[in-house]
Short mmCIF file of C-alpha atoms and ligand atoms in Angstrom, two decimals:
data_model
loop_
_atom_site.label_atom_id
_atom_site.label_comp_id
_atom_site.label_asym_id
_atom_site.label_seq_id
_atom_site.Cartn_x
_atom_site.Cartn_y
_atom_site.Cartn_z
CA MET A 727 0.00 0.00 0.00
CA SER A 728 1.30 3.48 -0.87
CA ALA A 729 1.70 5.69 2.20
CA LEU A 730 -0.39 8.85 2.27
CA LEU A 731 1.54 12.03 1.51
CA PRO A 732 1.61 14.48 4.46
CA GLU A 733 -0.32 17.01 2.33
CA VAL A 734 -3.08 14.44 1.77
CA SER A 735 -3.30 13.58 5.47
CA ALA A 736 -3.38 17.28 6.39
CA PHE A 737 -6.19 17.88 3.88
CA LEU A 738 -8.25 14.96 5.15
CA ASN A 739 -7.62 16.06 8.74
CA SER A 740 -8.96 19.53 7.95
CA SER A 741 -12.38 17.84 7.94
CA PRO A 742 -15.14 19.02 7.94
CA ILE A 743 -13.96 20.58 4.70
CA LYS A 744 -15.71 23.81 3.86
CA GLN A 745 -17.12 25.09 0.58
CA PHE A 746 -15.31 27.63 -1.60
CA ILE A 747 -17.60 30.61 -2.21
CA GLY A 748 -16.41 34.02 -3.40
CA GLY A 749 -12.84 33.15 -2.46
CA GLU A 750 -13.76 32.24 1.15
CA TRP A 751 -13.94 28.83 2.80
CA VAL A 752 -17.41 28.63 4.34
CA ALA A 753 -19.41 26.05 6.26
CA ALA A 754 -22.89 25.10 5.06
CA ALA A 755 -25.55 27.68 5.95
CA SER A 756 -27.35 24.86 7.78
CA GLY A 757 -24.19 23.97 9.71
CA GLY A 758 -24.69 20.38 8.53
CA THR A 759 -22.05 18.01 7.21
CA LEU A 760 -21.93 14.84 5.12
CA GLU A 761 -19.36 12.02 5.08
CA THR A 762 -17.31 10.52 2.30
CA ARG A 763 -15.84 7.03 2.50
CA ASP A 764 -12.88 5.08 1.16
CA PRO A 765 -14.65 2.48 -1.03
CA GLY A 766 -11.70 0.13 -0.52
CA ASP A 767 -12.31 -0.08 3.23
CA GLY A 768 -15.75 1.40 3.80
CA LYS A 769 -14.27 3.84 6.34
CA VAL A 770 -15.14 7.54 6.54
CA ILE A 771 -12.17 9.57 5.28
CA ALA A 772 -13.56 13.09 5.65
CA LYS A 773 -16.63 15.16 6.38
CA PHE A 774 -17.67 18.06 4.22
CA ALA A 775 -20.32 20.78 4.16
CA ALA A 776 -23.92 19.77 3.43
CA GLY A 777 -24.72 22.79 1.27
CA ASP A 778 -28.27 23.64 0.32
CA ALA A 779 -30.20 26.32 -1.60
CA ARG A 780 -28.79 29.11 0.61
CA ASP A 781 -25.21 28.12 -0.16
CA VAL A 782 -26.02 27.84 -3.85
CA ASP A 783 -27.52 31.31 -3.75
CA ALA A 784 -24.38 32.71 -2.11
CA ALA A 785 -22.15 30.99 -4.68
CA VAL A 786 -24.18 32.18 -7.67
CA ASN A 787 -24.23 35.74 -6.27
CA ALA A 788 -20.45 35.64 -5.77
CA ALA A 789 -19.98 34.35 -9.32
CA GLN A 790 -22.27 37.10 -10.68
CA GLN A 791 -20.35 39.80 -8.84
CA ALA A 792 -17.07 38.37 -10.10
CA PHE A 793 -18.37 38.28 -13.65
CA ARG A 794 -19.41 41.93 -13.47
CA LYS A 795 -16.60 43.40 -11.40
CA SER A 796 -13.45 41.26 -11.31
CA GLY A 797 -12.42 42.06 -14.87
CA TRP A 798 -12.10 38.32 -15.66
CA ALA A 799 -14.59 38.51 -18.55
CA THR A 800 -12.83 41.46 -20.15
CA LEU A 801 -9.22 40.43 -19.50
CA PRO A 802 -7.14 40.18 -22.66
CA ASN A 803 -7.30 36.55 -23.78
CA ASN A 804 -3.58 36.11 -23.20
CA ASP A 805 -3.87 37.17 -19.58
CA ARG A 806 -6.68 34.73 -18.85
CA ALA A 807 -4.60 32.04 -20.53
CA VAL A 808 -1.66 32.85 -18.23
CA TYR A 809 -3.84 32.15 -15.17
CA LEU A 810 -5.07 28.87 -16.63
CA HIS A 811 -1.55 27.77 -17.57
CA ARG A 812 -0.36 28.56 -14.03
CA LEU A 813 -3.24 26.51 -12.68
CA ALA A 814 -2.33 23.64 -15.02
CA ASP A 815 1.30 23.82 -13.83
CA LEU A 816 0.17 23.69 -10.21
CA VAL A 817 -2.10 20.72 -10.94
CA ASP A 818 0.97 18.99 -12.41
CA GLN A 819 3.10 19.87 -9.40
CA ARG A 820 0.46 18.45 -7.01
CA ARG A 821 -0.39 15.50 -9.24
CA GLU A 822 0.54 12.96 -6.62
CA VAL A 823 -1.49 14.71 -3.92
CA LEU A 824 -4.53 15.00 -6.16
CA ALA A 825 -4.11 11.41 -7.39
CA GLN A 826 -4.08 10.04 -3.84
CA ILE A 827 -7.14 12.08 -2.88
CA GLU A 828 -9.00 10.96 -6.02
CA SER A 829 -7.96 7.35 -5.59
CA LEU A 830 -9.13 7.19 -1.96
CA ASP A 831 -12.43 8.95 -2.60
CA VAL A 832 -13.45 7.06 -5.77
CA GLY A 833 -11.70 3.72 -5.16
CA LYS A 834 -9.80 3.92 -8.45
CA PRO A 835 -6.25 2.52 -8.64
CA VAL A 836 -3.86 5.34 -7.85
CA GLY A 837 -2.03 4.92 -11.16
CA GLN A 838 -5.28 5.49 -13.04
CA ALA A 839 -6.04 8.50 -10.86
CA ARG A 840 -2.66 9.94 -11.87
CA GLY A 841 -3.76 9.71 -15.51
CA ASP A 842 -6.98 11.56 -14.67
CA ILE A 843 -5.04 14.40 -13.04
CA GLN A 844 -2.69 14.69 -16.02
CA ASN A 845 -5.78 15.01 -18.18
CA VAL A 846 -7.07 17.90 -16.03
CA ALA A 847 -3.88 19.89 -16.65
CA ALA A 848 -4.08 19.05 -20.37
CA SER A 849 -7.69 20.32 -20.53
CA LEU A 850 -6.77 23.62 -18.90
CA ARG A 851 -3.90 24.12 -21.36
CA TYR A 852 -5.91 23.06 -24.42
CA PHE A 853 -8.72 25.54 -23.78
CA ALA A 854 -6.37 28.31 -22.63
CA ASP A 855 -4.53 28.06 -25.97
CA LEU A 856 -7.71 27.71 -28.00
CA ASN A 857 -8.93 30.91 -26.39
CA VAL A 858 -5.81 32.78 -27.44
CA ASN A 859 -6.10 31.59 -31.02
CA MET A 860 -9.88 31.84 -31.58
CA ARG A 861 -11.29 34.94 -33.28
CA ARG A 862 -14.19 36.51 -31.43
CA HIS A 863 -15.06 39.12 -34.07
CA GLU A 864 -16.07 38.16 -37.60
CA PRO A 865 -17.12 40.71 -40.22
CA ILE A 866 -20.45 39.94 -41.93
CA ALA A 867 -20.46 40.89 -45.62
CA VAL A 868 -24.04 42.01 -46.36
CA LYS A 869 -24.79 44.86 -48.79
CA GLY A 870 -25.98 48.08 -47.14
CA PHE A 871 -24.68 47.29 -43.65
CA ASP A 872 -21.55 47.53 -41.61
CA ALA A 873 -22.04 44.34 -39.60
CA ARG A 874 -20.08 41.95 -37.49
CA SER A 875 -20.67 38.95 -35.29
CA ILE A 876 -19.07 38.98 -31.88
CA ARG A 877 -18.85 36.31 -29.20
CA VAL A 878 -19.03 37.19 -25.52
CA PRO A 879 -19.09 35.06 -22.36
CA TYR A 880 -22.51 34.28 -20.88
CA GLY A 881 -21.94 35.00 -17.20
CA VAL A 882 -22.34 32.39 -14.46
CA CYS A 883 -22.13 28.78 -15.64
CA GLY A 884 -23.35 25.97 -13.37
CA PHE A 885 -21.74 22.51 -13.37
CA ILE A 886 -23.00 19.31 -11.74
CA PHE A 887 -20.69 16.30 -11.90
CA PRO A 888 -20.89 12.54 -11.16
CA TRP A 889 -18.54 10.41 -9.08
CA ASN A 890 -16.76 8.22 -11.63
CA PHE A 891 -14.15 10.70 -12.94
CA PRO A 892 -14.63 13.59 -10.53
CA LEU A 893 -11.70 15.89 -11.30
CA LEU A 894 -11.15 14.82 -14.90
CA LEU A 895 -14.73 15.90 -15.64
CA VAL A 896 -14.21 19.19 -13.79
CA GLY A 897 -11.26 19.76 -16.12
CA TRP A 898 -13.27 18.93 -19.25
CA GLY A 899 -16.22 20.98 -18.05
CA ILE A 900 -14.97 24.22 -16.58
CA SER A 901 -11.81 24.78 -18.69
CA PRO A 902 -13.68 26.04 -21.78
CA ALA A 903 -16.08 28.10 -19.66
CA LEU A 904 -13.24 29.82 -17.77
CA ALA A 905 -11.11 30.31 -20.87
CA ALA A 906 -14.06 32.01 -22.55
CA GLY A 907 -14.37 34.47 -19.62
CA ASN A 908 -17.31 33.02 -17.69
CA THR A 909 -17.44 32.40 -13.96
CA VAL A 910 -18.40 28.98 -12.59
CA VAL A 911 -20.23 27.28 -9.74
CA ILE A 912 -19.38 23.59 -9.37
CA LYS A 913 -21.38 20.94 -7.50
CA PRO A 914 -19.37 17.69 -7.27
CA ALA A 915 -21.05 14.37 -6.46
CA GLU A 916 -21.70 13.76 -2.77
CA ASP A 917 -19.75 10.47 -2.94
CA THR A 918 -16.58 12.14 -4.26
CA PRO A 919 -16.24 15.85 -3.44
CA LEU A 920 -12.62 15.84 -2.22
CA SER A 921 -10.50 16.34 -5.34
CA THR A 922 -12.70 19.25 -6.45
CA LEU A 923 -12.32 20.90 -3.04
CA TYR A 924 -8.54 20.44 -3.15
CA PHE A 925 -8.53 21.84 -6.70
CA ALA A 926 -10.26 24.96 -5.33
CA LYS A 927 -7.26 25.42 -3.02
CA LEU A 928 -5.04 25.48 -6.11
CA VAL A 929 -7.33 28.05 -7.75
CA GLU A 930 -6.82 30.18 -4.65
CA GLU A 931 -3.06 29.62 -4.61
CA VAL A 932 -2.70 30.65 -8.25
CA GLY A 933 -4.51 33.90 -7.47
CA ILE A 934 -7.44 33.56 -9.81
CA PRO A 935 -9.69 36.44 -8.69
CA ARG A 936 -12.28 35.66 -6.01
CA GLY A 937 -15.63 34.39 -7.16
CA ILE A 938 -14.47 33.13 -10.57
CA VAL A 939 -14.48 29.52 -9.35
CA ASN A 940 -16.91 28.47 -6.62
CA VAL A 941 -17.48 24.99 -5.20
CA ILE A 942 -20.58 24.03 -3.27
CA THR A 943 -20.97 20.55 -1.82
CA GLY A 944 -24.14 18.76 -0.86
CA LEU A 945 -26.77 16.28 -1.91
CA GLY A 946 -28.15 16.21 -5.43
CA GLU A 947 -31.77 16.72 -4.39
CA THR A 948 -30.88 19.82 -2.37
CA ALA A 949 -27.69 21.54 -3.61
CA GLY A 950 -27.83 20.09 -7.14
CA ALA A 951 -31.51 20.85 -7.64
CA ALA A 952 -31.07 24.39 -6.28
CA LEU A 953 -28.20 25.04 -8.70
CA SER A 954 -30.07 23.73 -11.72
CA ARG A 955 -33.10 25.96 -11.07
CA HIS A 956 -31.21 29.09 -10.00
CA ALA A 957 -32.31 32.09 -12.06
CA GLY A 958 -28.80 33.58 -11.94
CA ILE A 959 -27.29 30.75 -14.00
CA LYS A 960 -26.81 31.63 -17.66
CA ARG A 961 -25.55 28.25 -18.85
CA MET A 962 -25.77 24.83 -17.28
CA SER A 963 -23.79 21.66 -17.72
CA PHE A 964 -24.77 18.35 -16.18
CA THR A 965 -22.91 15.04 -16.32
CA GLY A 966 -24.64 12.04 -14.80
CA SER A 967 -27.56 9.69 -15.23
CA PRO A 968 -30.38 10.22 -17.76
CA GLU A 969 -32.91 10.19 -14.88
CA VAL A 970 -31.33 13.19 -13.16
CA GLY A 971 -30.42 14.73 -16.52
CA ARG A 972 -34.14 14.98 -17.27
CA LEU A 973 -34.76 16.82 -13.99
CA VAL A 974 -31.91 19.24 -14.66
CA GLY A 975 -33.14 19.74 -18.24
CA GLU A 976 -36.65 20.51 -16.98
CA ALA A 977 -35.39 23.02 -14.44
CA CYS A 978 -33.25 24.76 -17.06
CA GLY A 979 -36.12 24.66 -19.54
CA LYS A 980 -38.32 26.57 -17.09
CA ASN A 981 -35.68 29.33 -16.90
CA LEU A 982 -34.92 29.06 -20.65
CA VAL A 983 -31.28 28.41 -19.81
CA PRO A 984 -29.22 26.44 -22.37
CA VAL A 985 -28.10 23.13 -20.90
CA LYS A 986 -25.50 20.58 -21.88
CA LEU A 987 -26.36 17.04 -20.78
CA GLU A 988 -23.66 14.34 -20.79
CA LEU A 989 -25.48 11.19 -19.73
CA GLY A 990 -25.16 7.44 -19.49
CA GLY A 991 -24.52 4.86 -22.16
CA LYS A 992 -24.73 1.23 -23.20
CA GLY A 993 -21.86 1.05 -25.65
CA ALA A 994 -21.49 -1.84 -28.08
CA ALA A 995 -18.34 -3.44 -29.46
CA VAL A 996 -18.94 -5.20 -32.80
CA VAL A 997 -16.23 -7.81 -33.36
CA PHE A 998 -15.84 -9.35 -36.83
CA ASP A 999 -14.17 -12.68 -37.51
CA ASP A 1000 -10.96 -11.22 -39.02
CA VAL A 1001 -9.59 -9.72 -35.79
CA ASP A 1002 -6.69 -10.83 -33.62
CA VAL A 1003 -8.96 -12.65 -31.19
CA ALA A 1004 -6.52 -12.76 -28.27
CA ALA A 1005 -5.74 -9.03 -28.45
CA THR A 1006 -9.40 -8.06 -28.88
CA ALA A 1007 -10.52 -10.21 -25.94
CA GLN A 1008 -7.83 -8.59 -23.80
CA ALA A 1009 -8.85 -5.10 -24.90
CA LEU A 1010 -12.55 -5.72 -24.16
CA ALA A 1011 -11.78 -7.24 -20.77
CA GLY A 1012 -9.71 -4.11 -20.09
CA ALA A 1013 -12.62 -1.90 -21.15
CA ILE A 1014 -15.02 -3.34 -18.55
CA THR A 1015 -12.53 -3.51 -15.70
CA PHE A 1016 -11.12 0.00 -16.22
CA ASN A 1017 -12.46 2.16 -13.35
CA SER A 1018 -14.35 -0.99 -12.24
CA GLY A 1019 -16.61 -0.62 -15.27
CA GLN A 1020 -17.93 2.73 -14.03
CA VAL A 1021 -17.34 4.37 -17.39
CA CYS A 1022 -20.27 5.89 -19.28
CA CYS A 1023 -18.96 5.10 -22.76
CA THR A 1024 -17.38 1.70 -22.22
CA ALA A 1025 -18.15 -1.47 -24.19
CA THR A 1026 -20.91 -3.21 -22.23
CA ARG A 1027 -22.57 -5.06 -25.12
CA TRP A 1028 -20.20 -7.35 -27.01
CA LEU A 1029 -21.51 -8.42 -30.40
CA VAL A 1030 -19.21 -11.16 -31.61
CA HIS A 1031 -19.21 -12.88 -35.01
CA GLU A 1032 -20.38 -16.48 -34.54
CA LYS A 1033 -17.17 -17.93 -36.04
CA ILE A 1034 -14.94 -16.53 -33.28
CA TYR A 1035 -17.51 -16.30 -30.48
CA ASP A 1036 -16.34 -19.32 -28.45
CA GLU A 1037 -12.67 -18.47 -28.70
CA LEU A 1038 -13.17 -14.81 -27.82
CA VAL A 1039 -15.40 -15.65 -24.85
CA ASP A 1040 -12.93 -18.21 -23.58
CA ARG A 1041 -10.03 -15.76 -23.78
CA ALA A 1042 -12.04 -12.91 -22.24
CA CYS A 1043 -13.04 -15.13 -19.29
CA LYS A 1044 -9.38 -16.01 -18.69
CA ALA A 1045 -8.39 -12.34 -18.84
CA LEU A 1046 -11.21 -11.28 -16.50
CA THR A 1047 -10.56 -13.96 -13.89
CA SER A 1048 -6.90 -13.01 -13.73
CA VAL A 1049 -7.52 -9.30 -13.06
CA ALA A 1050 -5.95 -8.32 -9.72
CA ILE A 1051 -8.79 -6.91 -7.59
CA GLY A 1052 -7.59 -4.95 -4.62
CA HIS A 1053 -7.42 -1.77 -2.61
CA GLU A 1054 -6.97 1.27 -4.82
CA MET A 1055 -3.79 2.40 -3.07
CA ASP A 1056 -2.10 -0.98 -3.54
CA ALA A 1057 0.31 -0.73 -6.48
CA ALA A 1058 -0.51 -4.31 -7.58
CA THR A 1059 -4.23 -3.54 -7.99
CA GLN A 1060 -5.63 -3.55 -11.50
CA MET A 1061 -9.27 -3.12 -10.51
CA GLY A 1062 -10.43 -1.37 -7.34
CA PRO A 1063 -13.83 -1.45 -5.63
CA VAL A 1064 -16.95 0.24 -6.98
CA VAL A 1065 -17.70 3.62 -5.45
CA SER A 1066 -20.22 2.66 -2.75
CA GLU A 1067 -22.19 -0.16 -1.23
CA LYS A 1068 -25.24 1.25 -3.04
CA GLN A 1069 -23.41 0.90 -6.35
CA ARG A 1070 -22.30 -2.64 -5.49
CA GLN A 1071 -25.91 -3.61 -4.74
CA ARG A 1072 -26.99 -2.00 -8.03
CA VAL A 1073 -24.48 -4.09 -10.01
CA LEU A 1074 -25.30 -7.35 -8.21
CA GLY A 1075 -29.04 -6.63 -8.43
CA TYR A 1076 -28.84 -6.20 -12.20
CA LEU A 1077 -26.94 -9.47 -12.61
CA ASP A 1078 -29.64 -11.28 -10.58
CA ARG A 1079 -32.45 -9.73 -12.59
CA GLY A 1080 -30.70 -10.53 -15.87
CA GLU A 1081 -30.31 -14.19 -14.89
CA LYS A 1082 -33.93 -14.40 -13.73
CA GLU A 1083 -35.02 -12.98 -17.10
CA GLY A 1084 -33.21 -15.87 -18.80
CA ALA A 1085 -29.69 -14.59 -19.52
CA LYS A 1086 -26.99 -17.24 -19.64
CA VAL A 1087 -24.27 -16.70 -17.06
CA VAL A 1088 -21.03 -16.90 -19.03
CA LEU A 1089 -18.80 -15.74 -16.18
CA ARG A 1090 -20.36 -15.50 -12.73
CA GLY A 1091 -19.55 -12.30 -10.89
CA GLY A 1092 -20.66 -11.51 -7.35
CA ALA A 1093 -19.08 -9.76 -4.42
CA ALA A 1094 -15.31 -10.14 -4.17
CA ASN A 1095 -13.35 -10.50 -0.94
CA VAL A 1096 -10.06 -8.72 -0.70
CA SER A 1097 -7.87 -9.90 2.11
CA GLY A 1098 -7.38 -7.22 4.74
CA HIS A 1099 -10.14 -5.06 3.24
CA GLN A 1100 -13.29 -7.08 4.01
CA ALA A 1101 -15.50 -4.00 4.36
CA GLY A 1102 -14.65 -2.68 0.88
CA TYR A 1103 -17.15 -2.60 -1.99
CA TYR A 1104 -15.50 -5.10 -4.33
CA VAL A 1105 -17.19 -6.98 -7.17
CA LYS A 1106 -15.89 -9.60 -9.58
CA PRO A 1107 -16.16 -9.11 -13.35
CA ALA A 1108 -19.16 -10.87 -14.88
CA LEU A 1109 -20.36 -11.81 -18.37
CA LEU A 1110 -23.94 -12.62 -19.29
CA GLY A 1111 -25.31 -13.49 -22.70
CA GLY A 1112 -28.48 -14.15 -24.64
CA SER A 1113 -31.49 -12.19 -25.87
CA PRO A 1114 -31.10 -8.49 -26.70
CA ASP A 1115 -34.33 -7.88 -24.77
CA ASN A 1116 -32.75 -8.83 -21.45
CA VAL A 1117 -32.58 -6.02 -18.87
CA CYS A 1118 -28.79 -6.40 -18.66
CA CYS A 1119 -28.54 -5.76 -22.39
CA ARG A 1120 -30.87 -2.76 -22.35
CA GLU A 1121 -29.96 -0.81 -19.22
CA GLU A 1122 -26.76 0.79 -17.98
CA ILE A 1123 -25.35 -1.23 -15.05
CA PHE A 1124 -22.15 0.71 -14.35
CA GLY A 1125 -19.95 -2.11 -13.08
CA PRO A 1126 -17.42 -4.60 -14.48
CA THR A 1127 -19.90 -6.51 -16.63
CA ALA A 1128 -20.73 -7.04 -20.29
CA TYR A 1129 -23.57 -8.69 -22.19
CA LEU A 1130 -22.67 -11.03 -25.06
CA MET A 1131 -24.48 -11.68 -28.34
CA LYS A 1132 -23.57 -13.60 -31.51
CA PHE A 1133 -24.14 -12.26 -35.00
CA LYS A 1134 -23.81 -13.60 -38.54
CA SER A 1135 -24.01 -10.55 -40.82
CA GLU A 1136 -22.97 -6.91 -40.80
CA ASP A 1137 -26.59 -5.71 -41.11
CA GLU A 1138 -27.69 -7.84 -38.18
CA ALA A 1139 -24.86 -6.42 -36.04
CA VAL A 1140 -25.73 -2.82 -36.88
CA GLU A 1141 -29.40 -3.46 -36.17
CA LEU A 1142 -28.55 -4.93 -32.75
CA VAL A 1143 -26.29 -1.97 -31.88
CA ASN A 1144 -28.96 0.54 -32.86
CA ARG A 1145 -31.69 -1.08 -30.76
CA SER A 1146 -30.28 0.76 -27.77
CA THR A 1147 -32.11 3.76 -26.40
CA TYR A 1148 -28.71 5.26 -25.55
CA GLY A 1149 -26.27 6.78 -28.05
CA LEU A 1150 -22.93 7.55 -26.47
CA ALA A 1151 -20.15 5.43 -27.97
CA ASN A 1152 -19.66 2.16 -29.88
CA SER A 1153 -16.71 0.44 -31.47
CA VAL A 1154 -16.17 -1.85 -34.43
CA TRP A 1155 -13.29 -4.30 -34.66
CA SER A 1156 -12.10 -5.60 -38.05
CA GLN A 1157 -9.04 -5.61 -40.26
CA ASN A 1158 -11.25 -4.76 -43.23
CA LEU A 1159 -11.18 -0.97 -42.94
CA ASP A 1160 -13.88 -0.43 -45.59
CA ARG A 1161 -16.25 -2.52 -43.55
CA ALA A 1162 -15.11 -1.01 -40.27
CA ASN A 1163 -15.68 2.52 -41.55
CA ARG A 1164 -19.10 1.58 -42.98
CA VAL A 1165 -20.24 0.10 -39.68
CA ALA A 1166 -18.72 2.99 -37.70
CA GLU A 1167 -20.85 5.44 -39.67
CA ALA A 1168 -24.02 3.33 -39.43
CA MET A 1169 -23.98 2.98 -35.63
CA VAL A 1170 -26.14 5.67 -34.01
CA ALA A 1171 -24.15 7.44 -31.29
CA GLY A 1172 -22.04 10.50 -30.64
CA ASN A 1173 -18.83 8.50 -31.06
CA SER A 1174 -17.75 5.50 -33.14
CA TRP A 1175 -14.31 3.99 -32.56
CA ILE A 1176 -12.43 1.57 -34.81
CA ASN A 1177 -10.25 -1.23 -33.39
CA ALA A 1178 -10.21 0.35 -29.94
CA HIS A 1179 -12.68 1.50 -27.29
CA ASN A 1180 -12.60 4.55 -24.98
CA LEU A 1181 -10.54 6.88 -27.16
CA PHE A 1182 -10.12 10.47 -26.06
CA ALA A 1183 -8.01 13.38 -27.20
CA HIS A 1184 -8.39 17.11 -26.78
CA GLY A 1185 -9.62 18.36 -30.12
CA ILE A 1186 -11.86 15.34 -30.88
CA PRO A 1187 -15.48 16.10 -29.94
CA TYR A 1188 -17.10 13.72 -27.47
CA GLY A 1189 -20.82 13.75 -26.71
CA GLY A 1190 -23.99 11.68 -26.90
CA CYS A 1191 -27.36 11.51 -28.60
CA ASN A 1192 -30.70 9.99 -27.57
CA LEU A 1193 -30.70 9.04 -23.85
CA SER A 1194 -26.96 9.76 -23.71
CA GLY A 1195 -27.23 13.50 -23.93
CA LEU A 1196 -27.84 16.71 -25.77
CA GLY A 1197 -26.62 20.26 -26.06
CA GLY A 1198 -23.12 19.69 -27.42
CA GLY A 1199 -20.29 17.58 -26.10
CA VAL A 1200 -16.88 18.22 -24.60
CA ASN A 1201 -13.23 18.52 -25.55
CA SER A 1202 -13.40 20.27 -28.91
CA PRO A 1203 -13.31 23.77 -30.43
CA GLU A 1204 -17.14 23.59 -30.60
CA THR A 1205 -17.18 23.06 -26.84
CA PHE A 1206 -15.31 26.32 -26.39
CA LEU A 1207 -17.82 28.16 -28.59
CA ASP A 1208 -20.67 26.72 -26.46
CA TYR A 1209 -19.51 29.03 -23.67
CA LEU A 1210 -19.61 32.15 -25.82
CA ARG A 1211 -22.86 33.92 -26.63
CA PRO A 1212 -23.12 35.10 -30.24
CA GLN A 1213 -24.23 38.69 -30.86
CA SER A 1214 -24.47 40.71 -34.05
CA VAL A 1215 -23.55 44.40 -34.18
CA VAL A 1216 -25.08 46.21 -37.18
CA ARG A 1217 -25.09 49.78 -38.63
CA PRO A 1218 -26.89 50.81 -41.82
CA LEU A 1219 -24.61 52.37 -44.42
P1 NAD B 2044 -26.38 10.91 -10.91
O1 NAD B 2044 -27.20 11.39 -12.04
O2 NAD B 2044 -27.01 10.14 -9.84
O3 NAD B 2044 -25.64 12.14 -10.19
C1 NAD B 2044 -24.88 13.06 -10.89
C2 NAD B 2044 -24.86 14.38 -10.14
O4 NAD B 2044 -26.19 14.89 -10.08
C3 NAD B 2044 -24.38 14.29 -8.69
O5 NAD B 2044 -23.58 15.43 -8.40
C4 NAD B 2044 -25.68 14.36 -7.90
O6 NAD B 2044 -25.51 14.91 -6.61
C5 NAD B 2044 -26.50 15.28 -8.77
N1 NAD B 2044 -27.95 15.17 -8.57
C6 NAD B 2044 -28.67 14.12 -8.10
N2 NAD B 2044 -29.98 14.43 -8.04
C7 NAD B 2044 -30.10 15.69 -8.52
C8 NAD B 2044 -31.20 16.56 -8.74
N3 NAD B 2044 -32.45 16.20 -8.44
N4 NAD B 2044 -30.96 17.78 -9.28
C9 NAD B 2044 -29.72 18.15 -9.60
N5 NAD B 2044 -28.62 17.39 -9.39
C10 NAD B 2044 -28.81 16.17 -8.86
O7 NAD B 2044 -25.18 10.11 -11.60
P2 NAD B 2044 -24.00 9.32 -10.89
O8 NAD B 2044 -24.56 8.08 -10.31
O9 NAD B 2044 -23.23 10.24 -10.01
O10 NAD B 2044 -23.06 8.99 -12.14
C11 NAD B 2044 -23.25 7.93 -12.97
C12 NAD B 2044 -23.92 8.37 -14.26
O11 NAD B 2044 -23.17 9.39 -14.91
C13 NAD B 2044 -23.98 7.23 -15.26
O12 NAD B 2044 -25.24 7.21 -15.89
C14 NAD B 2044 -22.88 7.60 -16.26
O13 NAD B 2044 -23.04 7.00 -17.50
C15 NAD B 2044 -23.00 9.08 -16.29
N6 NAD B 2044 -21.79 9.73 -16.85
C16 NAD B 2044 -21.83 10.27 -18.10
C17 NAD B 2044 -20.68 10.84 -18.66
C18 NAD B 2044 -20.68 11.43 -20.05
O14 NAD B 2044 -19.71 12.11 -20.40
N7 NAD B 2044 -21.68 11.21 -20.86
C19 NAD B 2044 -19.50 10.86 -17.92
C20 NAD B 2044 -19.50 10.29 -16.65
C21 NAD B 2044 -20.66 9.73 -16.12
#
């Protein structure tokens, strides 16, 4: 087990950790606190403020004041970029501290958490540079008018995040909004607020003016709901489940506030019979064990050509049963626990329901015991197979599981993929690139990957359609423009 860095211990010992509002660290207006646990041991690691509508109101007011008065919105683009680059540098310098905090709060192997933190710094730099290079004034050539289109920041942007990639998603979400000149109010998930709170300390250390970045913590039904319906928000971004996404969308709809929804998925991997079966089985096993399967876009429906089905399944089972399950801070761990006991019960409950509905158990999962960490929320990888109508094939489970189906023809495979009500990400695996490209374009989703799954790079748009989201995605130049309001300025000649 890696020892905790003194900075991490000091941060956890500063519990109950306050919220960051208008550059001040403040307790919840109610005085209440909530607890967050180490999923690897089930023990409470810190308490934090149980914010509610009053705290949200204070944070939105602080962000409004900062938008109007701090000069952030009107700073030359280069100067805003300097702040964001300094913040990225500080995130890099504290990578190990942030990685340990993230690992302990989410239950993700510390090495994977390190990758998440690197990605946060990369997001800040990508959008800072995009901001410097993007034109905000475009002349409009229309006879009889001197006209131009300008782009200006909206004002206060609200962000609500889930627990699976807490700080990575903060990086993806707020970097374009800040680079564009907006101010932000962030509500992290109640299961994993710690890395976002530590990040706020770095915002403070870098000297980003007060009120530009605000963090409120609390339950979804109270703090999250209050943020999504706050009349002071000019733009909203929600990442999480479709069920809550609907509620946030409704609240924003009532205020006529544009909202970006990044929701769940039920990604398919279509595997043709010309692949390297061993390598593909390994890659798919890796896709469902990465972050303990708590990945919105991962490959949870495996459609395998009948000729290689048995071999692929056999190899995948061997790969999955040899994954080292353990505490997230143990360097030997390949797959940590799921985030909470509630999540473990959700995963196990789905597997039971799937079997009762007639799915064949290809690899039995269940709770896993990790020596020395009996109270942790561990689950074994599982594979089910059978009818596409099974609940485990239709609904997002969010654990280390996949649902298997055989296919004979390309058309049949595409039809099975597109039965899903989700539309986040799918992959196709084949050496025949004509076929792979054809299938990639025919699968209905925001993202189609070829011969790989879970591919991300700054500059490549990522988003969903159908139940997986709306309102534009993340990580691309379009994302940056989403945080700038277009306005035309016109004079008759
Ligand atoms: P969730 O929807 O339960 O919670 C997400 C956030 O919403 C949390 O901060 C929560 O406190 C808040 N919330 C809960 N009720 C609320 C309400 N009534 N009003 C406002 N906010 C409320 O999701 P989760 O369980 O934290 O995360 C898992 C889900 O997130 C999965 O469906 C996953 O696929 C999805 N996800 C999607 C993406 C993407 O980019 N598309 C990325 C990561 C996760």
